[in-house]
GROMACS .gro file of C-alpha atoms in nm:
model
  431
    1MET     CA    1  -2.195 -10.329   2.714
    2THR     CA    2  -2.091 -10.419   2.363
    3GLY     CA    3  -1.770 -10.577   2.559
    4GLN     CA    4  -1.629 -10.368   2.227
    5GLU     CA    5  -1.509 -10.108   2.606
    6GLN     CA    6  -1.130 -10.107   2.704
    7ARG     CA    7  -1.144 -10.062   3.088
    8ILE     CA    8  -0.901  -9.835   3.285
    9LYS     CA    9  -0.743  -9.843   3.582
   10ILE     CA   10  -0.835  -9.580   3.857
   11SER     CA   11  -0.508  -9.550   3.906
   12GLU     CA   12  -0.432  -9.475   3.550
   13LEU     CA   13  -0.718  -9.100   3.569
   14PRO     CA   14  -0.611  -8.777   3.581
   15SER     CA   15  -0.628  -8.685   3.886
   16SER     CA   16  -0.829  -8.378   3.983
   17VAL     CA   17  -0.697  -7.996   4.079
   18SER     CA   18  -1.015  -7.955   4.263
   19PHE     CA   19  -1.374  -8.021   4.334
   20ARG     CA   20  -1.548  -7.779   4.107
   21GLY     CA   21  -1.775  -8.030   3.845
   22LEU     CA   22  -1.725  -8.312   4.053
   23TRP     CA   23  -2.042  -8.582   4.124
   24THR     CA   24  -2.030  -8.845   4.324
   25LEU     CA   25  -2.348  -9.133   4.383
   26GLY     CA   26  -2.584  -9.071   4.671
   27TYR     CA   27  -2.936  -9.176   4.701
   28GLN     CA   28  -3.204  -8.959   4.822
   29ASN     CA   29  -3.631  -9.082   4.906
   30MET     CA   30  -3.839  -8.940   4.665
   31ASP     CA   31  -4.254  -9.060   4.718
   32GLY     CA   32  -4.136  -9.293   4.971
   33LYS     CA   33  -3.809  -9.386   4.759
   34LYS     CA   34  -3.455  -9.390   4.774
   35THR     CA   35  -3.392  -9.281   4.465
   36SER     CA   36  -3.057  -9.278   4.303
   37VAL     CA   37  -2.871  -8.931   4.265
   38LYS     CA   38  -2.569  -8.803   4.175
   39VAL     CA   39  -2.385  -8.511   4.424
   40SER     CA   40  -2.191  -8.177   4.314
   41LEU     CA   41  -1.886  -8.191   4.559
   42ASP     CA   42  -1.827  -7.787   4.505
   43GLU     CA   43  -1.984  -7.687   4.817
   44ILE     CA   44  -1.694  -7.839   4.959
   45GLN     CA   45  -1.456  -7.653   4.746
   46THR     CA   46  -1.636  -7.321   4.811
   47ALA     CA   47  -1.652  -7.370   5.185
   48TYR     CA   48  -1.186  -7.503   5.147
   49GLU     CA   49  -1.227  -7.101   4.955
   50ASN     CA   50  -1.338  -6.936   5.218
   51VAL     CA   51  -1.149  -7.076   5.495
   52VAL     CA   52  -0.841  -6.979   5.377
   53SER     CA   53  -1.045  -6.607   5.222
   54ALA     CA   54  -1.051  -6.521   5.586
   55ALA     CA   55  -0.684  -6.698   5.757
   56THR     CA   56  -0.507  -6.421   5.443
   57ALA     CA   57  -0.811  -6.127   5.516
   58ALA     CA   58  -0.670  -6.146   5.942
   59ARG     CA   59  -0.400  -6.173   5.825
   60GLU     CA   60  -0.360  -5.869   5.651
   61ALA     CA   61  -0.561  -5.720   5.889
   62THR     CA   62  -0.256  -5.706   6.152
   63GLY     CA   63   0.003  -5.647   6.023
   64THR     CA   64  -0.198  -5.286   5.913
   65ALA     CA   65  -0.270  -5.241   6.280
   66LEU     CA   66   0.077  -5.282   6.340
   67SER     CA   67   0.154  -5.004   6.111
   68ALA     CA   68  -0.102  -4.796   6.172
   69ALA     CA   69   0.002  -4.799   6.560
   70SER     CA   70   0.440  -4.800   6.431
   71ARG     CA   71   0.306  -4.442   6.276
   72ALA     CA   72   0.093  -4.346   6.633
   73ASN     CA   73   0.476  -4.422   6.805
   74ALA     CA   74   0.629  -4.179   6.544
   75ALA     CA   75   0.429  -3.908   6.590
   76ALA     CA   76   0.465  -3.914   6.889
   77GLY     CA   77   0.854  -3.905   6.897
   78GLU     CA   78   0.782  -3.640   6.663
   79ALA     CA   79   0.554  -3.415   6.960
   80GLU     CA   80   0.762  -3.496   7.179
   81LYS     CA   81   1.028  -3.299   6.990
   82ILE     CA   82   0.859  -3.054   6.974
   83ASN     CA   83   0.814  -2.960   7.261
   84ILE     CA   84   1.170  -3.005   7.387
   85THR     CA   85   1.248  -2.751   7.028
   86VAL     CA   86   0.975  -2.481   7.194
   87SER     CA   87   1.101  -2.512   7.545
   88ALA     CA   88   1.477  -2.415   7.445
   89SER     CA   89   1.398  -2.173   7.262
   90GLU     CA   90   1.244  -2.038   7.449
   91ALA     CA   91   1.607  -1.904   7.582
   92LYS     CA   92   1.662  -1.563   7.341
   93ARG     CA   93   1.324  -1.405   7.303
   94ALA     CA   94   1.457  -1.239   6.927
   95GLU     CA   95   1.392  -1.674   6.785
   96ALA     CA   96   1.074  -1.765   7.034
   97GLU     CA   97   0.842  -1.588   6.701
   98ASN     CA   98   0.947  -1.782   6.489
   99ALA     CA   99   1.094  -2.082   6.654
  100ARG     CA  100   0.708  -2.062   6.844
  101LYS     CA  101   0.523  -2.034   6.422
  102GLU     CA  102   0.715  -2.382   6.303
  103ALA     CA  103   0.609  -2.580   6.631
  104GLU     CA  104   0.297  -2.415   6.620
  105GLN     CA  105   0.269  -2.555   6.236
  106GLU     CA  106   0.430  -2.925   6.362
  107ARG     CA  107   0.159  -2.926   6.668
  108THR     CA  108  -0.110  -2.882   6.375
  109ARG     CA  109   0.101  -3.178   6.114
  110ILE     CA  110   0.107  -3.392   6.443
  111GLU     CA  111  -0.240  -3.350   6.551
  112ALA     CA  112  -0.350  -3.413   6.193
  113LEU     CA  113  -0.100  -3.697   6.227
  114ARG     CA  114  -0.253  -3.815   6.555
  115GLN     CA  115  -0.595  -3.801   6.440
  116GLU     CA  116  -0.490  -4.013   6.092
  117SER     CA  117  -0.319  -4.276   6.342
  118GLU     CA  118  -0.665  -4.269   6.585
  119GLU     CA  119  -0.884  -4.326   6.216
  120LEU     CA  120  -0.608  -4.572   6.137
  121ARG     CA  121  -0.723  -4.758   6.439
  122GLU     CA  122  -1.032  -4.735   6.424
  123ALA     CA  123  -1.037  -4.852   6.038
  124ASN     CA  124  -0.846  -5.188   6.211
  125GLU     CA  125  -1.001  -5.255   6.416
  126THR     CA  126  -1.391  -5.246   6.210
  127GLU     CA  127  -1.163  -5.471   5.928
  128ARG     CA  128  -1.102  -5.741   6.254
  129SER     CA  129  -1.431  -5.682   6.307
  130ASN     CA  130  -1.509  -5.782   5.987
  131SER     CA  131  -1.195  -6.089   5.945
  132GLU     CA  132  -1.408  -6.236   6.275
  133ALA     CA  133  -1.716  -6.182   6.089
  134SER     CA  134  -1.557  -6.334   5.773
  135ARG     CA  135  -1.397  -6.675   6.038
  136LYS     CA  136  -1.742  -6.775   6.272
  137GLU     CA  137  -1.866  -6.804   5.800
  138ALA     CA  138  -1.578  -6.988   5.744
  139GLU     CA  139  -1.676  -7.205   6.024
  140ASN     CA  140  -2.049  -7.218   5.929
  141ASN     CA  141  -1.998  -7.329   5.625
  142ARG     CA  142  -1.708  -7.605   5.706
  143THR     CA  143  -2.004  -7.702   5.996
  144LEU     CA  144  -2.267  -7.703   5.642
  145SER     CA  145  -1.942  -7.895   5.427
  146GLU     CA  146  -1.927  -8.167   5.780
  147GLY     CA  147  -2.329  -8.204   5.702
  148VAL     CA  148  -2.280  -8.264   5.378
  149ARG     CA  149  -2.001  -8.501   5.437
  150VAL     CA  150  -2.260  -8.654   5.651
  151GLY     CA  151  -2.486  -8.662   5.426
  152GLU     CA  152  -2.203  -8.814   5.186
  153GLU     CA  153  -2.148  -9.036   5.382
  154ALA     CA  154  -2.490  -9.183   5.416
  155LYS     CA  155  -2.570  -9.152   5.055
  156ARG     CA  156  -2.292  -9.432   5.014
  157ALA     CA  157  -2.430  -9.647   5.308
  158SER     CA  158  -2.718  -9.640   5.096
  159ALA     CA  159  -2.478  -9.646   4.736
  160GLU     CA  160  -2.284  -9.988   4.959
  161LEU     CA  161  -2.715 -10.117   5.019
  162LEU     CA  162  -2.768 -10.097   4.697
  163ARG     CA  163  -2.455 -10.235   4.605
  164ASN     CA  164  -2.560 -10.567   4.789
  165GLN     CA  165  -2.876 -10.572   4.608
  166ALA     CA  166  -2.704 -10.576   4.275
  167GLU     CA  167  -2.501 -10.878   4.398
  168GLN     CA  168  -2.765 -10.995   4.459
  169GLU     CA  169  -2.887 -11.006   4.163
  170ARG     CA  170  -2.559 -11.065   4.006
  171ALA     CA  171  -2.629 -11.425   3.945
  172ALA     CA  172  -2.934 -11.274   3.680
  173GLU     CA  173  -2.765 -11.058   3.548
  174GLU     CA  174  -2.388 -11.053   3.544
  175THR     CA  175  -2.338 -10.825   3.257
  176LYS     CA  176  -2.515 -10.558   3.465
  177ARG     CA  177  -2.264 -10.691   3.818
  178THR     CA  178  -2.017 -10.511   3.655
  179ASP     CA  179  -2.076 -10.210   3.537
  180ASN     CA  180  -2.249 -10.137   3.851
  181GLU     CA  181  -1.891 -10.275   4.008
  182GLN     CA  182  -1.711 -10.023   3.816
  183GLY     CA  183  -1.913  -9.711   3.917
  184ARG     CA  184  -1.893  -9.842   4.240
  185VAL     CA  185  -1.502  -9.877   4.275
  186SER     CA  186  -1.575  -9.535   4.087
  187ALA     CA  187  -1.744  -9.410   4.395
  188GLU     CA  188  -1.540  -9.555   4.652
  189SER     CA  189  -1.292  -9.408   4.464
  190LEU     CA  190  -1.429  -9.065   4.468
  191ARG     CA  191  -1.508  -9.086   4.809
  192HIS     CA  192  -1.139  -9.177   4.938
  193GLN     CA  193  -1.043  -8.902   4.775
  194SER     CA  194  -1.333  -8.656   4.901
  195GLU     CA  195  -1.265  -8.747   5.243
  196THR     CA  196  -0.921  -8.681   5.174
  197LYS     CA  197  -1.032  -8.314   5.173
  198ARG     CA  198  -1.228  -8.342   5.384
  199GLN     CA  199  -0.930  -8.361   5.651
  200GLU     CA  200  -0.708  -8.104   5.470
  201ALA     CA  201  -0.971  -7.918   5.483
  202GLU     CA  202  -1.029  -7.968   5.844
  203THR     CA  203  -0.620  -7.953   5.902
  204LEU     CA  204  -0.588  -7.550   5.823
  205ARG     CA  205  -0.976  -7.469   5.932
  206ASP     CA  206  -0.720  -7.550   6.233
  207GLN     CA  207  -0.398  -7.373   6.138
  208ALA     CA  208  -0.634  -7.090   6.046
  209GLU     CA  209  -0.794  -7.121   6.439
  210LEU     CA  210  -0.436  -7.097   6.587
  211GLU     CA  211  -0.316  -6.826   6.359
  212ARG     CA  212  -0.648  -6.606   6.408
  213ILE     CA  213  -0.556  -6.696   6.873
  214SER     CA  214  -0.167  -6.571   6.769
  215GLU     CA  215  -0.283  -6.218   6.607
  216GLU     CA  216  -0.554  -6.136   6.783
  217ALA     CA  217  -0.313  -6.171   7.105
  218ASP     CA  218  -0.100  -5.935   6.926
  219ARG     CA  219  -0.398  -5.652   6.854
  220ASN     CA  220  -0.421  -5.681   7.210
  221ALA     CA  221  -0.072  -5.647   7.309
  222ALA     CA  222  -0.056  -5.362   7.029
  223GLU     CA  223  -0.371  -5.174   7.174
  224GLN     CA  224  -0.215  -5.230   7.535
  225GLU     CA  225   0.024  -5.069   7.391
  226ARG     CA  226  -0.164  -4.816   7.215
  227ILE     CA  227  -0.309  -4.670   7.518
  228ALA     CA  228  -0.025  -4.578   7.635
  229LYS     CA  229   0.135  -4.360   7.360
  230GLU     CA  230  -0.199  -4.192   7.416
  231THR     CA  231  -0.185  -4.179   7.792
  232GLU     CA  232   0.202  -4.032   7.701
  233ARG     CA  233   0.052  -3.806   7.385
  234GLN     CA  234  -0.222  -3.646   7.671
  235LYS     CA  235   0.099  -3.577   7.944
  236ALA     CA  236   0.297  -3.445   7.664
  237GLU     CA  237   0.001  -3.215   7.569
  238GLN     CA  238  -0.031  -3.093   7.956
  239GLU     CA  239   0.293  -3.019   7.879
  240ARG     CA  240   0.315  -2.866   7.565
  241VAL     CA  241  -0.022  -2.590   7.688
  242ALA     CA  242   0.241  -2.512   8.000
  243ALA     CA  243   0.483  -2.422   7.792
  244GLU     CA  244   0.254  -2.214   7.571
  245ASN     CA  245   0.065  -2.088   7.870
  246GLU     CA  246   0.430  -1.938   7.979
  247ARG     CA  247   0.552  -1.847   7.656
  248ARG     CA  248   0.229  -1.590   7.620
  249LYS     CA  249   0.363  -1.428   7.948
  250LYS     CA  250   0.701  -1.373   7.787
  251GLU     CA  251   0.460  -1.262   7.510
  252GLY     CA  252   0.303  -1.014   7.677
  253GLU     CA  253   0.602  -0.900   7.828
  254ARG     CA  254   0.756  -0.866   7.494
  255ILE     CA  255   0.470  -0.607   7.462
  256VAL     CA  256   0.512  -0.410   7.686
  257GLU     CA  257   0.900  -0.386   7.602
  258GLU     CA  258   0.814  -0.274   7.235
  259GLN     CA  259   0.599  -0.021   7.357
  260LEU     CA  260   0.864   0.062   7.509
  261ARG     CA  261   1.117   0.048   7.223
  262LYS     CA  262   0.826   0.254   7.020
  263THR     CA  263   0.818   0.501   7.287
  264SER     CA  264   1.192   0.566   7.271
  265GLU     CA  265   1.194   0.547   6.904
  266SER     CA  266   0.918   0.810   6.869
  267THR     CA  267   1.158   1.050   7.112
  268ARG     CA  268   1.393   0.928   6.972
  269GLN     CA  269   1.256   1.073   6.550
  270ALA     CA  270   1.182   1.364   6.795
  271ASN     CA  271   1.575   1.462   6.924
  272GLU     CA  272   1.686   1.321   6.508
  273THR     CA  273   1.455   1.594   6.427
  274THR     CA  274   1.598   1.858   6.604
  275ARG     CA  275   1.973   1.768   6.562
  276GLN     CA  276   1.925   1.801   6.240
  277ALA     CA  277   1.744   2.143   6.273
  278GLN     CA  278   2.009   2.233   6.494
  279GLU     CA  279   2.317   2.095   6.192
  280GLU     CA  280   2.141   2.328   5.942
  281GLN     CA  281   2.217   2.631   6.196
  282ARG     CA  282   2.570   2.463   6.273
  283GLU     CA  283   2.668   2.452   5.852
  284GLN     CA  284   2.557   2.808   5.837
  285LYS     CA  285   2.769   2.930   6.100
  286ILE     CA  286   3.014   2.670   5.943
  287THR     CA  287   2.993   2.873   5.628
  288GLN     CA  288   2.986   3.256   5.841
  289ALA     CA  289   3.348   3.077   5.959
  290VAL     CA  290   3.512   3.045   5.661
  291LEU     CA  291   3.415   3.388   5.531
  292ASN     CA  292   3.545   3.513   5.845
  293ALA     CA  293   3.840   3.341   5.927
  294GLU     CA  294   4.028   3.523   5.606
  295GLN     CA  295   4.006   3.788   5.808
  296ALA     CA  296   4.106   3.641   6.125
  297ALA     CA  297   4.410   3.474   5.971
  298ASP     CA  298   4.643   3.713   5.908
  299GLU     CA  299   4.554   3.858   6.329
  300ALA     CA  300   4.579   3.445   6.436
  301TYR     CA  301   4.948   3.454   6.273
  302THR     CA  302   5.000   3.771   6.456
  303ALA     CA  303   4.834   3.592   6.763
  304ALA     CA  304   5.078   3.292   6.710
  305GLY     CA  305   5.314   3.317   6.873
  306ARG     CA  306   5.240   3.488   7.198
  307ALA     CA  307   4.994   3.150   7.172
  308ASN     CA  308   5.272   2.972   7.156
  309ALA     CA  309   5.441   3.116   7.484
  310ALA     CA  310   5.117   3.112   7.636
  311ALA     CA  311   5.063   2.762   7.560
  312THR     CA  312   5.357   2.701   7.700
  313GLY     CA  313   5.306   2.758   8.100
  314ALA     CA  314   4.912   2.711   8.049
  315GLU     CA  315   4.903   2.349   7.999
  316GLY     CA  316   5.193   2.265   8.288
  317LEU     CA  317   4.916   2.500   8.436
  318VAL     CA  318   4.578   2.278   8.298
  319LYS     CA  319   4.734   1.946   8.356
  320GLY     CA  320   4.740   1.946   8.728
  321PHE     CA  321   4.344   1.988   8.669
  322GLN     CA  322   4.207   1.784   8.386
  323SER     CA  323   4.117   1.471   8.429
  324ASP     CA  324   4.172   1.122   8.293
  325TRP     CA  325   3.883   0.905   8.218
  326SER     CA  326   4.173   0.588   8.186
  327VAL     CA  327   4.304   0.664   8.530
  328ALA     CA  328   4.113   0.384   8.786
  329ASP     CA  329   4.370   0.555   9.084
  330PRO     CA  330   4.088   0.731   9.322
  331THR     CA  331   4.352   0.853   9.506
  332ASN     CA  332   4.479   1.031   9.155
  333PRO     CA  333   4.422   1.460   9.106
  334ASP     CA  334   4.293   1.305   8.751
  335TYR     CA  335   4.065   1.007   8.882
  336ILE     CA  336   3.684   1.151   8.780
  337ARG     CA  337   3.448   0.976   9.047
  338ASN     CA  338   3.106   0.866   8.971
  339LYS     CA  339   3.185   0.750   8.650
  340PRO     CA  340   2.873   0.566   8.474
  341GLU     CA  341   2.999   0.231   8.324
  342ILE     CA  342   2.827  -0.023   8.150
  343PRO     CA  343   3.040  -0.307   8.241
  344THR     CA  344   3.212  -0.559   8.096
  345LEU     CA  345   3.108  -0.978   8.132
  346ASP     CA  346   3.381  -1.258   8.050
  347ALA     CA  347   3.025  -1.458   7.937
  348THR     CA  348   2.689  -1.444   7.813
  349PRO     CA  349   2.433  -1.251   8.193
  350MET     CA  350   2.297  -1.590   8.262
  351GLU     CA  351   2.033  -1.686   8.628
  352THR     CA  352   2.259  -1.605   8.793
  353THR     CA  353   2.477  -1.330   8.684
  354LEU     CA  354   2.284  -1.104   8.955
  355GLN     CA  355   2.633  -0.828   9.083
  356TYR     CA  356   2.948  -0.788   8.943
  357THR     CA  357   3.309  -0.560   9.030
  358ASN     CA  358   3.380  -0.239   8.895
  359VAL     CA  359   3.658  -0.041   8.800
  360ASP     CA  360   3.679   0.009   9.205
  361GLY     CA  361   3.764  -0.347   9.230
  362THR     CA  362   3.359  -0.287   9.409
  363THR     CA  363   3.128  -0.530   9.384
  364ILE     CA  364   2.753  -0.378   9.265
  365ASN     CA  365   2.453  -0.505   9.258
  366PHE     CA  366   2.277  -0.539   8.933
  367ARG     CA  367   1.902  -0.401   8.975
  368ILE     CA  368   1.673  -0.389   8.710
  369GLY     CA  369   1.719  -0.199   8.415
  370ASP     CA  370   2.082  -0.221   8.428
  371GLU     CA  371   2.299  -0.318   8.161
  372ALA     CA  372   2.620  -0.522   8.077
  373ARG     CA  373   2.828  -0.561   7.726
  374VAL     CA  374   2.998  -0.826   7.646
  375LEU     CA  375   3.244  -0.854   7.361
  376GLU     CA  376   3.218  -1.134   7.079
  377ASP     CA  377   3.374  -1.197   6.780
  378GLY     CA  378   3.500  -0.800   6.833
  379GLU     CA  379   3.170  -0.699   6.895
  380TYR     CA  380   3.008  -0.542   7.220
  381VAL     CA  381   2.647  -0.705   7.253
  382PHE     CA  382   2.419  -0.505   7.498
  383TYR     CA  383   2.217  -0.697   7.728
  384ARG     CA  384   1.996  -0.657   8.034
  385LEU     CA  385   1.807  -0.679   8.315
  386TYR     CA  386   1.479  -0.704   8.288
  387ASP     CA  387   1.296  -0.793   8.633
  388LEU     CA  388   1.495  -1.021   8.939
  389ALA     CA  389   1.204  -1.274   9.083
  390ASP     CA  390   1.289  -1.508   9.421
  391GLY     CA  391   1.642  -1.374   9.276
  392VAL     CA  392   1.634  -1.541   8.954
  393ALA     CA  393   1.803  -1.270   8.664
  394SER     CA  394   1.559  -1.269   8.328
  395TRP     CA  395   1.846  -1.074   8.078
  396GLN     CA  396   1.772  -1.037   7.750
  397GLN     CA  397   1.958  -0.857   7.385
  398SER     CA  398   1.885  -0.537   7.403
  399GLY     CA  399   2.154  -0.381   7.135
  400SER     CA  400   2.523  -0.407   6.976
  401GLY     CA  401   2.811  -0.217   6.819
  402THR     CA  402   3.158  -0.237   6.747
  403ALA     CA  403   3.455  -0.235   7.014
  404LEU     CA  404   3.678   0.093   6.934
  405PRO     CA  405   4.042   0.074   6.936
  406GLY     CA  406   4.074   0.233   7.189
  407ASN     CA  407   3.948   0.533   7.449
  408VAL     CA  408   3.872   0.890   7.243
  409TYR     CA  409   3.861   1.213   7.364
  410LEU     CA  410   3.775   1.556   7.237
  411THR     CA  411   3.941   1.875   7.260
  412GLY     CA  412   4.056   2.211   7.079
  413ALA     CA  413   4.418   2.265   6.964
  414SER     CA  414   4.590   2.468   7.245
  415TYR     CA  415   4.873   2.511   7.039
  416TYR     CA  416   4.943   2.649   6.688
  417ASN     CA  417   5.248   2.549   6.494
  418GLU     CA  418   5.290   2.363   6.171
  419SER     CA  419   5.148   2.129   6.201
  420VAL     CA  420   4.763   2.318   6.253
  421ARG     CA  421   4.618   2.317   5.878
  422THR     CA  422   4.369   2.671   5.840
  423ILE     CA  423   4.068   2.744   5.639
  424LYS     CA  424   4.182   3.009   5.437
  425GLN     CA  425   3.964   3.183   5.124
  426GLY     CA  426   3.774   2.780   5.131
  427TYR     CA  427   4.041   2.588   5.115
  428LEU     CA  428   4.327   2.404   5.370
  429SER     CA  429   4.637   2.524   5.391
  430ASN     CA  430   4.920   2.504   5.578
  431GLU     CA  431   5.073   2.828   5.575
   0.00000   0.00000   0.00000
């Protein structure tokens, strides 16, 4: 030293924000001799950063596990809703097929979601294991840091011994003692800082361990909840399988009905062909009748007077034998007995709809194949009884139609007057 350097107090030095690039004094036995060496504090900084990184990774793994559990719960809820929808939609055969397809697609999507959540749970479990390994590695690093600290403490003791030796030589080398004293003070300051950092790192490690224990407890609780949800999902899956079997049974019945409908349709088409042929024959006869009408018109007018007189007398005679469909009194001579009827119900037939009361006031039990109708928004909706098992009726909608404004009767004219229009020379005429 030249004696010209300006001395600086330790309190005036800038503070260090990291152990990176810091060194402390120590000694090491080399070839049987105590040799002064410098020791890097980078390992303490590395151990501290590993502890912080492990704690952060554990918190992220816990958040991921909770998110996966929430998605699994949502998927189970959606599956339950689908099962309820499928069960309710079985009441109407016409809508059951479309609802089944939608439910099947939704079930496939829910199954994919469940598999995805299961895979995510496994990934979270793997990530938790990795976090545990990181924690153990951080613990090992802390142990290593502790060993380094013990070594540093031993080195500090060695430095203290060297200082004592230097103190014994102070009388001969006062200038050298002053330099050594400054170095010792600096080393002591660094040791105190190192000890403070070590204590802070130890506190952070304890906090990280407590957080890990808490997160492990949360993970166990989430796992128990997932097991319960998985049990509920398996139960829901069994119910869905039962509903699917029931749907297949209904589908088989629908196929049988479809075959019957196709048979009926074939018969209808044959009847339609026959009707068209008869219609053509009728048109030919009408054309011929139009030609004959002109010839018979004069004769008809001649006989009109006599026919009107005869009709008046015949009307009273025929009235005594003419039946009326609207007559409901069995004692009335116009009452029609054994009329075929389709009863009109007040509401849509249910499983408990087993009988009705006819126009005679008699209670009639429904039989398989019977039909009933319900007036809805001005139209009759027809229902057919397909099954009676154990006193439970199975009704299905069979068709619909518009209600007529009243009874319609087809009859021929029994008299001729000015209101009767005739066909003459191909044109309608009142002559």
